[in-house]
GROMACS .gro file of C-alpha atoms in nm:
model
  513
    1MET     CA    1   0.000   0.000   0.000
    2GLN     CA    2   0.278   0.246   0.096
    3LYS     CA    3   0.465   0.159  -0.224
    4ASN     CA    4   0.156   0.234  -0.435
    5CYS     CA    5   0.104   0.569  -0.260
    6PHE     CA    6   0.467   0.662  -0.322
    7LEU     CA    7   0.439   0.574  -0.692
    8ILE     CA    8   0.123   0.786  -0.727
    9PHE     CA    9   0.293   1.078  -0.550
   10LEU     CA   10   0.600   1.044  -0.774
   11LEU     CA   11   0.378   1.033  -1.083
   12ILE     CA   12   0.200   1.353  -0.977
   13ILE     CA   13   0.534   1.536  -0.933
   14VAL     CA   14   0.674   1.418  -1.267
   15THR     CA   15   0.348   1.504  -1.448
   16SER     CA   16   0.342   1.852  -1.288
   17CYS     CA   17   0.703   1.928  -1.393
   18ALA     CA   18   0.640   1.809  -1.747
   19SER     CA   19   0.321   2.016  -1.766
   20THR     CA   20   0.505   2.331  -1.652
   21ARG     CA   21   0.781   2.283  -1.908
   22LYS     CA   22   0.532   2.216  -2.189
   23HIS     CA   23   0.324   2.522  -2.095
   24ASN     CA   24   0.626   2.755  -2.098
   25GLU     CA   25   0.751   2.619  -2.430
   26GLN     CA   26   0.409   2.668  -2.586
   27ARG     CA   27   0.383   3.020  -2.438
   28SER     CA   28   0.705   3.130  -2.609
   29SER     CA   29   0.627   2.972  -2.947
   30CYS     CA   30   0.484   3.172  -3.237
   31LEU     CA   31   0.155   3.058  -3.388
   32PRO     CA   32   0.068   3.111  -3.756
   33PRO     CA   33  -0.205   3.367  -3.842
   34GLU     CA   34  -0.458   3.105  -3.955
   35LYS     CA   35  -0.446   2.931  -3.615
   36LEU     CA   36  -0.486   3.261  -3.431
   37ARG     CA   37  -0.784   3.355  -3.645
   38ALA     CA   38  -0.931   3.011  -3.570
   39ASP     CA   39  -0.894   3.088  -3.197
   40ILE     CA   40  -1.085   3.413  -3.245
   41ASP     CA   41  -1.370   3.228  -3.416
   42PHE     CA   42  -1.367   2.967  -3.139
   43ALA     CA   43  -1.388   3.234  -2.867
   44TYR     CA   44  -1.681   3.412  -3.030
   45SER     CA   45  -1.870   3.088  -3.095
   46ARG     CA   46  -1.838   2.984  -2.730
   47LEU     CA   47  -1.951   3.327  -2.612
   48LYS     CA   48  -2.263   3.308  -2.829
   49GLU     CA   49  -2.334   2.957  -2.701
   50LEU     CA   50  -2.282   3.011  -2.328
   51HIS     CA   51  -2.313   3.380  -2.231
   52PRO     CA   52  -2.677   3.458  -2.137
   53GLN     CA   53  -2.660   3.835  -2.205
   54LEU     CA   54  -2.383   3.885  -2.460
   55TYR     CA   55  -2.535   4.186  -2.635
   56TRP     CA   56  -2.640   4.377  -2.324
   57TYR     CA   57  -2.401   4.668  -2.380
   58ILE     CA   58  -2.298   4.619  -2.743
   59SER     CA   59  -2.505   4.534  -3.049
   60LYS     CA   60  -2.452   4.209  -3.235
   61GLU     CA   61  -2.357   4.402  -3.548
   62ASN     CA   62  -2.094   4.604  -3.362
   63LEU     CA   63  -1.947   4.299  -3.190
   64ASP     CA   64  -1.942   4.102  -3.516
   65HIS     CA   65  -1.749   4.390  -3.670
   66LYS     CA   66  -1.495   4.402  -3.387
   67PHE     CA   67  -1.421   4.029  -3.408
   68ASP     CA   68  -1.389   4.050  -3.786
   69SER     CA   69  -1.165   4.356  -3.761
   70VAL     CA   70  -0.919   4.200  -3.516
   71LYS     CA   71  -0.887   3.897  -3.741
   72LYS     CA   72  -0.789   4.125  -4.028
   73THR     CA   73  -0.505   4.276  -3.823
   74ILE     CA   74  -0.329   3.941  -3.782
   75HIS     CA   75  -0.084   3.897  -4.070
   76GLU     CA   76   0.222   3.757  -3.893
   77PRO     CA   77   0.289   3.478  -3.641
   78LEU     CA   78   0.240   3.581  -3.277
   79THR     CA   79   0.317   3.430  -2.939
   80PRO     CA   80   0.015   3.361  -2.714
   81LEU     CA   81   0.106   3.667  -2.507
   82GLU     CA   82   0.118   3.893  -2.814
   83PHE     CA   83  -0.212   3.744  -2.930
   84TYR     CA   84  -0.366   3.812  -2.588
   85PHE     CA   85  -0.296   4.184  -2.625
   86LYS     CA   86  -0.472   4.174  -2.963
   87LEU     CA   87  -0.788   3.989  -2.858
   88GLN     CA   88  -0.849   4.100  -2.498
   89PRO     CA   89  -0.944   4.462  -2.591
   90VAL     CA   90  -1.228   4.316  -2.804
   91ILE     CA   91  -1.345   4.104  -2.512
   92SER     CA   92  -1.326   4.417  -2.297
   93ASP     CA   93  -1.555   4.601  -2.540
   94ILE     CA   94  -1.836   4.361  -2.446
   95ARG     CA   95  -1.838   4.561  -2.120
   96GLU     CA   96  -1.885   4.265  -1.887
   97ALA     CA   97  -1.606   4.299  -1.632
   98HIS     CA   98  -1.636   3.935  -1.523
   99LEU     CA   99  -1.560   3.834  -1.881
  100SER     CA  100  -1.189   3.834  -1.956
  101LEU     CA  101  -0.922   3.621  -2.117
  102ARG     CA  102  -0.665   3.495  -1.869
  103ILE     CA  103  -0.328   3.644  -1.957
  104PRO     CA  104  -0.083   3.360  -2.036
  105MET     CA  105   0.158   3.379  -1.744
  106LYS     CA  106   0.486   3.192  -1.735
  107ARG     CA  107   0.458   2.902  -1.492
  108LEU     CA  108   0.725   2.879  -1.225
  109SER     CA  109   0.916   2.560  -1.163
  110ARG     CA  110   0.937   2.424  -0.811
  111LYS     CA  111   1.289   2.566  -0.791
  112ASP     CA  112   1.173   2.913  -0.899
  113THR     CA  113   0.882   2.903  -0.657
  114LYS     CA  114   1.110   2.804  -0.369
  115ALA     CA  115   1.352   3.087  -0.452
  116LEU     CA  116   1.073   3.348  -0.457
  117GLU     CA  117   0.939   3.227  -0.121
  118ASN     CA  118   1.251   3.368   0.043
  119LYS     CA  119   1.235   3.696  -0.146
  120LYS     CA  120   1.032   4.006  -0.072
  121ALA     CA  121   0.788   4.134  -0.331
  122MET     CA  122   0.910   4.426  -0.537
  123PHE     CA  123   0.613   4.624  -0.665
  124SER     CA  124   0.340   4.507  -0.425
  125ARG     CA  125   0.516   4.671  -0.130
  126PHE     CA  126   0.368   4.998  -0.252
  127GLY     CA  127   0.011   5.123  -0.277
  128TYR     CA  128  -0.095   5.297  -0.599
  129TYR     CA  129  -0.341   5.549  -0.740
  130VAL     CA  130  -0.431   5.589  -1.108
  131GLN     CA  131  -0.542   5.929  -1.233
  132GLY     CA  132  -0.599   5.942  -1.607
  133GLU     CA  133  -0.277   5.800  -1.753
  134ARG     CA  134  -0.066   5.895  -1.450
  135LEU     CA  135   0.049   5.659  -1.175
  136TYR     CA  136   0.117   5.763  -0.815
  137ILE     CA  137   0.251   5.590  -0.505
  138THR     CA  138   0.014   5.630  -0.210
  139GLU     CA  139   0.181   5.399   0.040
  140ASN     CA  140   0.536   5.279   0.103
  141LYS     CA  141   0.474   4.981   0.329
  142ASP     CA  142   0.838   4.917   0.422
  143SER     CA  143   0.969   5.275   0.385
  144ILE     CA  144   1.175   5.163   0.085
  145GLN     CA  145   1.448   5.419   0.010
  146GLY     CA  146   1.236   5.691   0.168
  147ILE     CA  147   0.998   5.717  -0.128
  148LYS     CA  148   0.716   5.944  -0.011
  149PRO     CA  149   0.342   5.893  -0.066
  150GLY     CA  150   0.231   6.126  -0.343
  151THR     CA  151   0.533   6.043  -0.558
  152GLU     CA  152   0.447   6.010  -0.926
  153ILE     CA  153   0.609   5.725  -1.120
  154LEU     CA  154   0.724   5.875  -1.449
  155SER     CA  155   0.879   5.562  -1.597
  156ILE     CA  156   0.961   5.198  -1.525
  157ASN     CA  157   1.285   5.074  -1.678
  158SER     CA  158   1.284   5.381  -1.905
  159VAL     CA  159   0.933   5.309  -2.038
  160PRO     CA  160   0.687   5.590  -1.953
  161ALA     CA  161   0.437   5.477  -1.689
  162SER     CA  162   0.162   5.626  -1.905
  163VAL     CA  163   0.240   5.361  -2.170
  164TYR     CA  164   0.166   5.082  -1.922
  165VAL     CA  165  -0.143   5.255  -1.781
  166LYS     CA  166  -0.286   5.303  -2.130
  167LYS     CA  167  -0.190   4.957  -2.254
  168TYR     CA  168  -0.322   4.767  -1.953
  169GLY     CA  169  -0.622   4.998  -1.912
  170GLN     CA  170  -0.771   4.882  -2.242
  171LEU     CA  171  -0.769   4.524  -2.111
  172ILE     CA  172  -1.035   4.593  -1.849
  173ASN     CA  173  -1.381   4.740  -1.833
  174SER     CA  174  -1.667   4.778  -1.592
  175ASP     CA  175  -2.013   4.628  -1.624
  176GLY     CA  176  -2.175   4.876  -1.860
  177PHE     CA  177  -2.085   5.236  -1.925
  178ASN     CA  178  -1.967   5.370  -1.591
  179THR     CA  179  -1.606   5.486  -1.569
  180THR     CA  180  -1.543   5.445  -1.197
  181PHE     CA  181  -1.426   5.083  -1.195
  182GLN     CA  182  -1.117   5.102  -1.416
  183PRO     CA  183  -0.891   5.320  -1.195
  184TYR     CA  184  -0.953   5.101  -0.889
  185PHE     CA  185  -0.903   4.770  -1.067
  186LEU     CA  186  -0.603   4.895  -1.263
  187LYS     CA  187  -0.416   5.017  -0.954
  188ASP     CA  188  -0.446   4.667  -0.808
  189TRP     CA  189  -0.371   4.475  -1.126
  190LEU     CA  190  -0.128   4.693  -1.321
  191PHE     CA  191   0.182   4.515  -1.193
  192TYR     CA  192   0.018   4.174  -1.235
  193PHE     CA  193  -0.005   4.255  -1.607
  194TYR     CA  194   0.348   4.397  -1.596
  195VAL     CA  195   0.493   4.077  -1.446
  196ALA     CA  196   0.296   3.862  -1.691
  197GLU     CA  197   0.454   4.056  -1.975
  198ASN     CA  198   0.805   4.104  -1.835
  199GLY     CA  199   0.854   3.815  -1.594
  200TYR     CA  200   0.967   3.814  -1.231
  201GLU     CA  201   1.252   4.065  -1.249
  202ASN     CA  202   1.507   4.101  -0.969
  203GLY     CA  203   1.531   4.475  -1.014
  204ALA     CA  204   1.365   4.777  -1.170
  205LYS     CA  205   1.452   5.142  -1.232
  206LEU     CA  206   1.187   5.396  -1.135
  207GLU     CA  207   1.202   5.757  -1.248
  208THR     CA  208   0.984   5.965  -1.019
  209LEU     CA  209   0.856   6.315  -0.949
  210TYR     CA  210   0.777   6.456  -0.606
  211ASN     CA  211   0.712   6.823  -0.532
  212GLY     CA  212   0.885   6.921  -0.854
  213ASP     CA  213   1.197   6.713  -0.787
  214LYS     CA  214   1.287   6.426  -1.019
  215LYS     CA  215   1.463   6.126  -0.869
  216THR     CA  216   1.565   5.782  -0.988
  217TYR     CA  217   1.534   5.476  -0.766
  218PHE     CA  218   1.661   5.124  -0.824
  219LEU     CA  219   1.432   4.864  -0.668
  220THR     CA  220   1.564   4.517  -0.592
  221ARG     CA  221   1.396   4.194  -0.490
  222GLU     CA  222   1.540   4.175  -0.139
  223THR     CA  223   1.599   3.853   0.052
  224LYS     CA  224   1.382   3.804   0.359
  225ASN     CA  225   1.565   3.813   0.691
  226THR     CA  226   1.491   3.596   0.996
  227ALA     CA  227   1.232   3.842   1.129
  228ASP     CA  228   1.048   3.840   0.796
  229LEU     CA  229   1.040   3.460   0.787
  230GLU     CA  230   0.913   3.443   1.146
  231LYS     CA  231   0.640   3.694   1.060
  232ASP     CA  232   0.538   3.483   0.759
  233LYS     CA  233   0.517   3.179   0.984
  234ALA     CA  234   0.305   3.363   1.241
  235GLN     CA  235   0.069   3.493   0.973
  236LYS     CA  236  -0.011   3.139   0.861
  237LYS     CA  237  -0.140   3.037   1.206
  238ARG     CA  238  -0.521   3.030   1.207
  239THR     CA  239  -0.649   3.160   1.540
  240PRO     CA  240  -1.025   3.179   1.616
  241GLU     CA  241  -1.011   3.557   1.563
  242LYS     CA  242  -0.841   3.514   1.226
  243LYS     CA  243  -1.101   3.260   1.117
  244ILE     CA  244  -1.415   3.456   1.201
  245ASN     CA  245  -1.276   3.783   1.061
  246ASP     CA  246  -1.137   3.600   0.757
  247TYR     CA  247  -0.770   3.689   0.793
  248VAL     CA  248  -0.574   3.735   0.467
  249ALA     CA  249  -0.206   3.655   0.522
  250PHE     CA  250  -0.095   3.812   0.191
  251SER     CA  251  -0.205   4.160   0.299
  252ASP     CA  252  -0.174   4.098   0.674
  253SER     CA  253  -0.527   4.227   0.724
  254TYR     CA  254  -0.878   4.109   0.806
  255ASN     CA  255  -1.139   4.070   0.537
  256ARG     CA  256  -1.415   4.157   0.785
  257HIS     CA  257  -1.401   4.400   1.071
  258PHE     CA  258  -1.654   4.524   1.326
  259LYS     CA  259  -1.638   4.799   1.586
  260PHE     CA  260  -1.840   5.072   1.754
  261LEU     CA  261  -1.738   5.424   1.651
  262ASP     CA  262  -1.847   5.609   1.964
  263ALA     CA  263  -1.835   5.568   2.339
  264ASP     CA  264  -2.206   5.488   2.382
  265SER     CA  265  -2.204   5.222   2.104
  266SER     CA  266  -2.482   5.401   1.917
  267VAL     CA  267  -2.290   5.384   1.588
  268ALA     CA  268  -2.184   5.040   1.465
  269TYR     CA  269  -1.937   4.994   1.180
  270ILE     CA  270  -1.883   4.687   0.960
  271LYS     CA  271  -1.607   4.676   0.700
  272VAL     CA  272  -1.615   4.397   0.439
  273LYS     CA  273  -1.329   4.387   0.187
  274SER     CA  274  -1.463   4.085   0.001
  275PHE     CA  275  -1.773   3.868   0.028
  276SER     CA  276  -1.560   3.556   0.064
  277ARG     CA  277  -1.828   3.358   0.251
  278ALA     CA  278  -1.561   3.199   0.476
  279TYR     CA  279  -1.694   3.201   0.834
  280SER     CA  280  -1.937   3.477   0.734
  281VAL     CA  281  -2.242   3.315   0.895
  282LYS     CA  282  -2.079   3.315   1.237
  283PHE     CA  283  -1.935   3.666   1.190
  284TYR     CA  284  -2.273   3.825   1.111
  285SER     CA  285  -2.453   3.625   1.377
  286GLU     CA  286  -2.216   3.742   1.650
  287THR     CA  287  -2.186   4.096   1.514
  288PHE     CA  288  -2.558   4.169   1.491
  289SER     CA  289  -2.616   4.008   1.828
  290ARG     CA  290  -2.371   4.261   1.976
  291ILE     CA  291  -2.534   4.546   1.785
  292LYS     CA  292  -2.877   4.450   1.913
  293LYS     CA  293  -2.751   4.414   2.269
  294ALA     CA  294  -2.589   4.760   2.248
  295LYS     CA  295  -2.914   4.909   2.109
  296SER     CA  296  -2.722   5.088   1.836
  297GLU     CA  297  -2.920   5.345   1.641
  298TYR     CA  298  -2.694   5.367   1.337
  299LEU     CA  299  -2.506   5.117   1.125
  300ILE     CA  300  -2.235   5.197   0.871
  301ILE     CA  301  -2.146   4.922   0.621
  302ASP     CA  302  -1.823   4.989   0.434
  303ILE     CA  303  -1.788   4.798   0.106
  304ARG     CA  304  -1.546   5.032  -0.068
  305ASN     CA  305  -1.293   4.842  -0.282
  306ASN     CA  306  -1.501   4.526  -0.238
  307TYR     CA  307  -1.489   4.345  -0.573
  308GLY     CA  308  -1.774   4.114  -0.472
  309GLY     CA  309  -1.780   3.741  -0.415
  310SER     CA  310  -2.041   3.516  -0.260
  311LEU     CA  311  -2.410   3.573  -0.336
  312GLU     CA  312  -2.490   3.358  -0.034
  313GLU     CA  313  -2.304   3.596   0.195
  314ILE     CA  314  -2.491   3.906   0.082
  315HIS     CA  315  -2.818   3.709   0.100
  316ASN     CA  316  -2.741   3.628   0.462
  317LEU     CA  317  -2.628   3.985   0.538
  318TYR     CA  318  -2.950   4.125   0.393
  319SER     CA  319  -3.152   3.919   0.642
  320TYR     CA  320  -3.005   4.141   0.917
  321LEU     CA  321  -3.106   4.460   0.736
  322SER     CA  322  -3.457   4.399   0.605
  323PRO     CA  323  -3.736   4.426   0.866
  324GLU     CA  324  -3.975   4.259   0.619
  325PRO     CA  325  -3.955   3.935   0.418
  326TYR     CA  326  -3.758   3.993   0.098
  327VAL     CA  327  -3.639   3.835  -0.225
  328LEU     CA  328  -3.279   3.928  -0.305
  329VAL     CA  329  -3.250   3.841  -0.676
  330LYS     CA  330  -3.474   3.766  -0.970
  331PRO     CA  331  -3.479   3.421  -1.138
  332SER     CA  332  -3.137   3.368  -1.295
  333LEU     CA  333  -3.124   3.318  -1.671
  334VAL     CA  334  -2.896   3.060  -1.841
  335THR     CA  335  -2.869   2.985  -2.214
  336SER     CA  336  -2.987   2.623  -2.201
  337LYS     CA  337  -3.084   2.336  -1.974
  338THR     CA  338  -2.738   2.185  -2.009
  339ALA     CA  339  -2.540   2.508  -1.959
  340PRO     CA  340  -2.474   2.444  -1.586
  341LEU     CA  341  -2.306   2.114  -1.681
  342LYS     CA  342  -2.045   2.295  -1.890
  343THR     CA  343  -1.837   2.411  -1.596
  344ASN     CA  344  -1.533   2.193  -1.672
  345TYR     CA  345  -1.579   1.980  -1.362
  346PHE     CA  346  -1.244   1.804  -1.405
  347ARG     CA  347  -1.049   2.120  -1.494
  348LYS     CA  348  -0.691   2.140  -1.363
  349SER     CA  349  -0.727   1.824  -1.155
  350SER     CA  350  -0.429   1.624  -1.039
  351LEU     CA  351  -0.441   1.248  -1.084
  352LEU     CA  352  -0.571   1.200  -0.730
  353GLU     CA  353  -0.827   1.481  -0.764
  354TYR     CA  354  -0.944   1.337  -1.095
  355ILE     CA  355  -1.012   1.001  -0.930
  356ILE     CA  356  -1.206   1.160  -0.644
  357LYS     CA  357  -1.405   1.384  -0.879
  358GLY     CA  358  -1.484   1.084  -1.096
  359ILE     CA  359  -1.647   0.915  -0.796
  360THR     CA  360  -1.850   1.224  -0.704
  361TYR     CA  361  -1.945   1.328  -1.059
  362PRO     CA  362  -2.292   1.162  -1.053
  363VAL     CA  363  -2.387   1.382  -0.755
  364PHE     CA  364  -2.268   1.693  -0.941
  365PHE     CA  365  -2.451   1.588  -1.259
  366PHE     CA  366  -2.789   1.535  -1.094
  367ALA     CA  367  -2.757   1.848  -0.874
  368GLN     CA  368  -2.687   2.071  -1.176
  369THR     CA  369  -2.948   1.904  -1.395
  370PHE     CA  370  -3.232   1.942  -1.143
  371SER     CA  371  -3.128   2.301  -1.062
  372THR     CA  372  -3.236   2.416  -1.410
  373TYR     CA  373  -3.598   2.473  -1.513
  374GLU     CA  374  -3.781   2.611  -1.817
  375LYS     CA  375  -4.038   2.889  -1.814
  376ASP     CA  376  -4.189   3.072  -2.112
  377GLY     CA  377  -3.931   2.923  -2.345
  378LYS     CA  378  -3.633   3.036  -2.134
  379PHE     CA  379  -3.410   2.844  -1.895
  380TYR     CA  380  -3.333   2.947  -1.537
  381TYR     CA  381  -3.102   2.825  -1.263
  382ARG     CA  382  -3.251   2.776  -0.917
  383MET     CA  383  -3.091   2.974  -0.637
  384LYS     CA  384  -3.170   3.014  -0.271
  385ALA     CA  385  -3.148   3.391  -0.311
  386ASP     CA  386  -3.443   3.405  -0.554
  387LYS     CA  387  -3.681   3.267  -0.290
  388GLU     CA  388  -3.852   3.473  -0.022
  389ALA     CA  389  -3.643   3.498   0.295
  390LYS     CA  390  -3.735   3.613   0.643
  391PRO     CA  391  -3.553   3.869   0.857
  392ASP     CA  392  -3.312   3.734   1.115
  393LYS     CA  393  -3.413   3.754   1.481
  394ASN     CA  394  -3.135   4.011   1.533
  395VAL     CA  395  -3.238   4.225   1.236
  396PHE     CA  396  -3.117   4.584   1.262
  397THR     CA  397  -3.403   4.836   1.240
  398GLY     CA  398  -3.208   5.160   1.282
  399LYS     CA  399  -3.064   5.385   1.011
  400VAL     CA  400  -2.816   5.231   0.768
  401PHE     CA  401  -2.541   5.409   0.576
  402VAL     CA  402  -2.336   5.233   0.309
  403LEU     CA  403  -1.994   5.355   0.195
  404MET     CA  404  -1.917   5.258  -0.167
  405ASN     CA  405  -1.692   5.354  -0.456
  406GLY     CA  406  -1.582   5.247  -0.804
  407GLY     CA  407  -1.413   4.945  -0.648
  408SER     CA  408  -1.753   4.816  -0.526
  409PHE     CA  409  -1.826   4.553  -0.788
  410SER     CA  410  -2.030   4.240  -0.862
  411ALA     CA  411  -2.200   4.119  -0.540
  412SER     CA  412  -2.136   4.464  -0.388
  413SER     CA  413  -2.344   4.619  -0.665
  414ILE     CA  414  -2.622   4.361  -0.626
  415PHE     CA  415  -2.626   4.441  -0.254
  416THR     CA  416  -2.631   4.822  -0.291
  417ALA     CA  417  -2.884   4.818  -0.577
  418LYS     CA  418  -3.124   4.618  -0.359
  419LEU     CA  419  -3.073   4.847  -0.059
  420LYS     CA  420  -3.134   5.156  -0.272
  421ASN     CA  421  -3.445   5.011  -0.437
  422ASP     CA  422  -3.588   4.915  -0.097
  423LYS     CA  423  -3.497   5.258   0.047
  424ARG     CA  424  -3.321   5.075   0.328
  425ALA     CA  425  -2.993   5.270   0.332
  426VAL     CA  426  -2.830   5.601   0.250
  427LEU     CA  427  -2.555   5.533  -0.006
  428VAL     CA  428  -2.248   5.756   0.026
  429GLY     CA  429  -1.946   5.778  -0.203
  430GLU     CA  430  -1.907   5.705  -0.574
  431GLU     CA  431  -2.101   5.521  -0.841
  432THR     CA  432  -2.027   5.151  -0.812
  433GLY     CA  433  -1.803   4.973  -1.061
  434GLY     CA  434  -2.063   4.702  -1.111
  435ALA     CA  435  -2.396   4.760  -1.286
  436ASN     CA  436  -2.714   4.860  -1.104
  437ASP     CA  437  -2.927   4.611  -1.295
  438GLY     CA  438  -2.718   4.297  -1.251
  439THR     CA  439  -2.426   4.104  -1.391
  440VAL     CA  440  -2.332   3.776  -1.558
  441ALA     CA  441  -2.129   3.553  -1.326
  442GLY     CA  442  -2.251   3.283  -1.086
  443PHE     CA  443  -2.025   3.003  -1.204
  444TYR     CA  444  -1.809   2.964  -1.511
  445SER     CA  445  -1.739   2.749  -1.811
  446TYR     CA  446  -1.361   2.753  -1.853
  447GLN     CA  447  -1.302   2.742  -2.226
  448GLN     CA  448  -0.949   2.713  -2.364
  449LEU     CA  449  -0.865   2.851  -2.706
  450PRO     CA  450  -0.741   2.542  -2.894
  451ASN     CA  451  -0.421   2.682  -3.048
  452SER     CA  452  -0.296   2.960  -2.817
  453LYS     CA  453  -0.419   2.765  -2.509
  454ILE     CA  454  -0.543   3.088  -2.352
  455ASP     CA  455  -0.823   3.037  -2.098
  456LEU     CA  456  -1.156   3.214  -2.144
  457PRO     CA  457  -1.384   3.177  -1.838
  458ILE     CA  458  -1.743   3.255  -1.938
  459GLY     CA  459  -2.005   3.335  -1.675
  460LEU     CA  460  -2.312   3.117  -1.720
  461VAL     CA  461  -2.571   3.288  -1.500
  462LEU     CA  462  -2.743   3.626  -1.531
  463VAL     CA  463  -2.777   3.748  -1.172
  464GLN     CA  464  -3.002   4.052  -1.123
  465PRO     CA  465  -3.122   4.214  -0.801
  466ASN     CA  466  -3.495   4.194  -0.734
  467ILE     CA  467  -3.557   4.561  -0.807
  468THR     CA  468  -3.722   4.794  -1.054
  469PHE     CA  469  -3.450   4.826  -1.316
  470THR     CA  470  -3.307   5.168  -1.405
  471ASN     CA  471  -3.201   5.063  -1.756
  472THR     CA  472  -2.923   5.321  -1.742
  473LYS     CA  473  -2.653   5.061  -1.817
  474LYS     CA  474  -2.448   5.220  -1.542
  475GLY     CA  475  -2.357   5.152  -1.179
  476VAL     CA  476  -2.548   5.209  -0.857
  477LEU     CA  477  -2.554   5.584  -0.797
  478PRO     CA  478  -2.490   5.719  -0.446
  479ASP     CA  479  -2.748   5.927  -0.262
  480VAL     CA  480  -2.463   6.151  -0.149
  481ALA     CA  481  -2.177   6.178  -0.399
  482ILE     CA  482  -1.833   6.226  -0.241
  483LYS     CA  483  -1.515   6.132  -0.428
  484GLU     CA  484  -1.197   6.041  -0.242
  485THR     CA  485  -0.897   6.228  -0.386
  486LEU     CA  486  -0.529   6.145  -0.404
  487ASN     CA  487  -0.460   6.397  -0.126
  488ASP     CA  488  -0.725   6.233   0.094
  489ILE     CA  489  -0.548   5.898   0.058
  490ILE     CA  490  -0.205   6.045   0.126
  491ARG     CA  491  -0.327   6.233   0.435
  492LYS     CA  492  -0.527   5.924   0.541
  493SER     CA  493  -0.841   6.136   0.568
  494ASP     CA  494  -1.182   5.986   0.493
  495PRO     CA  495  -1.429   6.248   0.363
  496GLN     CA  496  -1.698   5.986   0.299
  497LEU     CA  497  -1.696   5.846   0.652
  498ASP     CA  498  -1.656   6.198   0.791
  499TRP     CA  499  -1.974   6.307   0.613
  500VAL     CA  500  -2.168   6.014   0.761
  501MET     CA  501  -2.044   6.085   1.114
  502ASP     CA  502  -2.129   6.454   1.077
  503GLU     CA  503  -2.475   6.364   0.951
  504ILE     CA  504  -2.530   6.129   1.246
  505GLN     CA  505  -2.419   6.402   1.486
  506ARG     CA  506  -2.662   6.648   1.323
  507GLU     CA  507  -2.946   6.400   1.367
  508LYS     CA  508  -2.852   6.332   1.729
  509THR     CA  509  -2.837   6.705   1.802
  510ALA     CA  510  -3.176   6.762   1.638
  511LYS     CA  511  -3.331   6.489   1.854
  512THR     CA  512  -3.216   6.654   2.177
  513LYS     CA  513  -3.371   6.993   2.092
   0.00000   0.00000   0.00000
């Protein structure tokens, strides 16, 4: 038995190494134009087959033209990476931010991965802000070379930063026609695109501008010292507090956070960075129990820079905010009865995982099959969130404020659109990055373009909040519009939260008169 287990383990390692080598060789090889054009046709055919709302923000005629036009630009062989930069802008023009080709990254060998484990990150040790085509540093987490927040990056390795901002900016879009999402997403993903294009460099030259002074800095990928390694080890330990607040070791921060903002506990504050679902049931149960016990009058929910996540989590959260029974989302459209089965169940499975999934596949098959139903000639996917739900026993009945911005996307937009429609909260901040009237996500069919081997995940489910639609093709608009500026971030001021606290104080003062 032990011998068989060892042989299986050895086979998995050998297969993994061979797969990495094959992937990297394919990534660096040029493909002839006819094969690239075939990949474009394949991508469009799969989109038309699987995407339930493909022409929501672009007409069929316009999209047909864009796919035809990009094919006509391909006259010479291209690597998969070069091809990605050709095709992704067309995918972006569909204006569904969940819909995106996966950039073909170089896969690291076990040796490379081990070497990077003992190295500090280079670019992610800074925080960034994108304004137009300009790139600023807002945070220097390790005080690297004394670079001050507010410093503008003029160039990276002698290439103007504006070139990267413009090039990578055309790879992304929001849901619909709002313009708030791109700067938030790009500041977080710009160097992911950079590394995908340029590899894991051990150094970089930054030309910068601060208060009129130009300086050049040479960043290096530093080796972690003993203290850094001990900190990494400590971050991996999962304490009860880390579990319930969903601790994220990468950023050394909590995904969820709760506190009272005043001495008498009349103002409760919940920050959610991502609707990850992990331990969320217990977090909200304990949090709203404390809020009810404290008899708080006001609740502030902060979902700024929350890119979304679990529909189940926001469904549960809404049960603590709605005094009346509610339905969170409308019936969810899919393209066909069999669409939910096209989720690539065995995708990226190791030999052992493949065996286990093979055993459990009948359960998956019947669950997905019986979750789909037909009505009026259309097919829908059953979800718990499209059924009537009752308020939780600890439902909050006071006044709710929600802080949001262009980084509030996907499930965050479903959540805020429902709150606004039900007149259950005062929304403060910026228009959300996700659309007011819903999005296409749920779960995905992971298609792979046959020649370039680029992955194209396609959302299969149209998820829309149970509201009266605005049909604006834009995001959720705030009741009180307040934009956070670069100077606000540098000074660590919070004009959006400040406005809410001032408004609460005005209401409290008015009540005492």
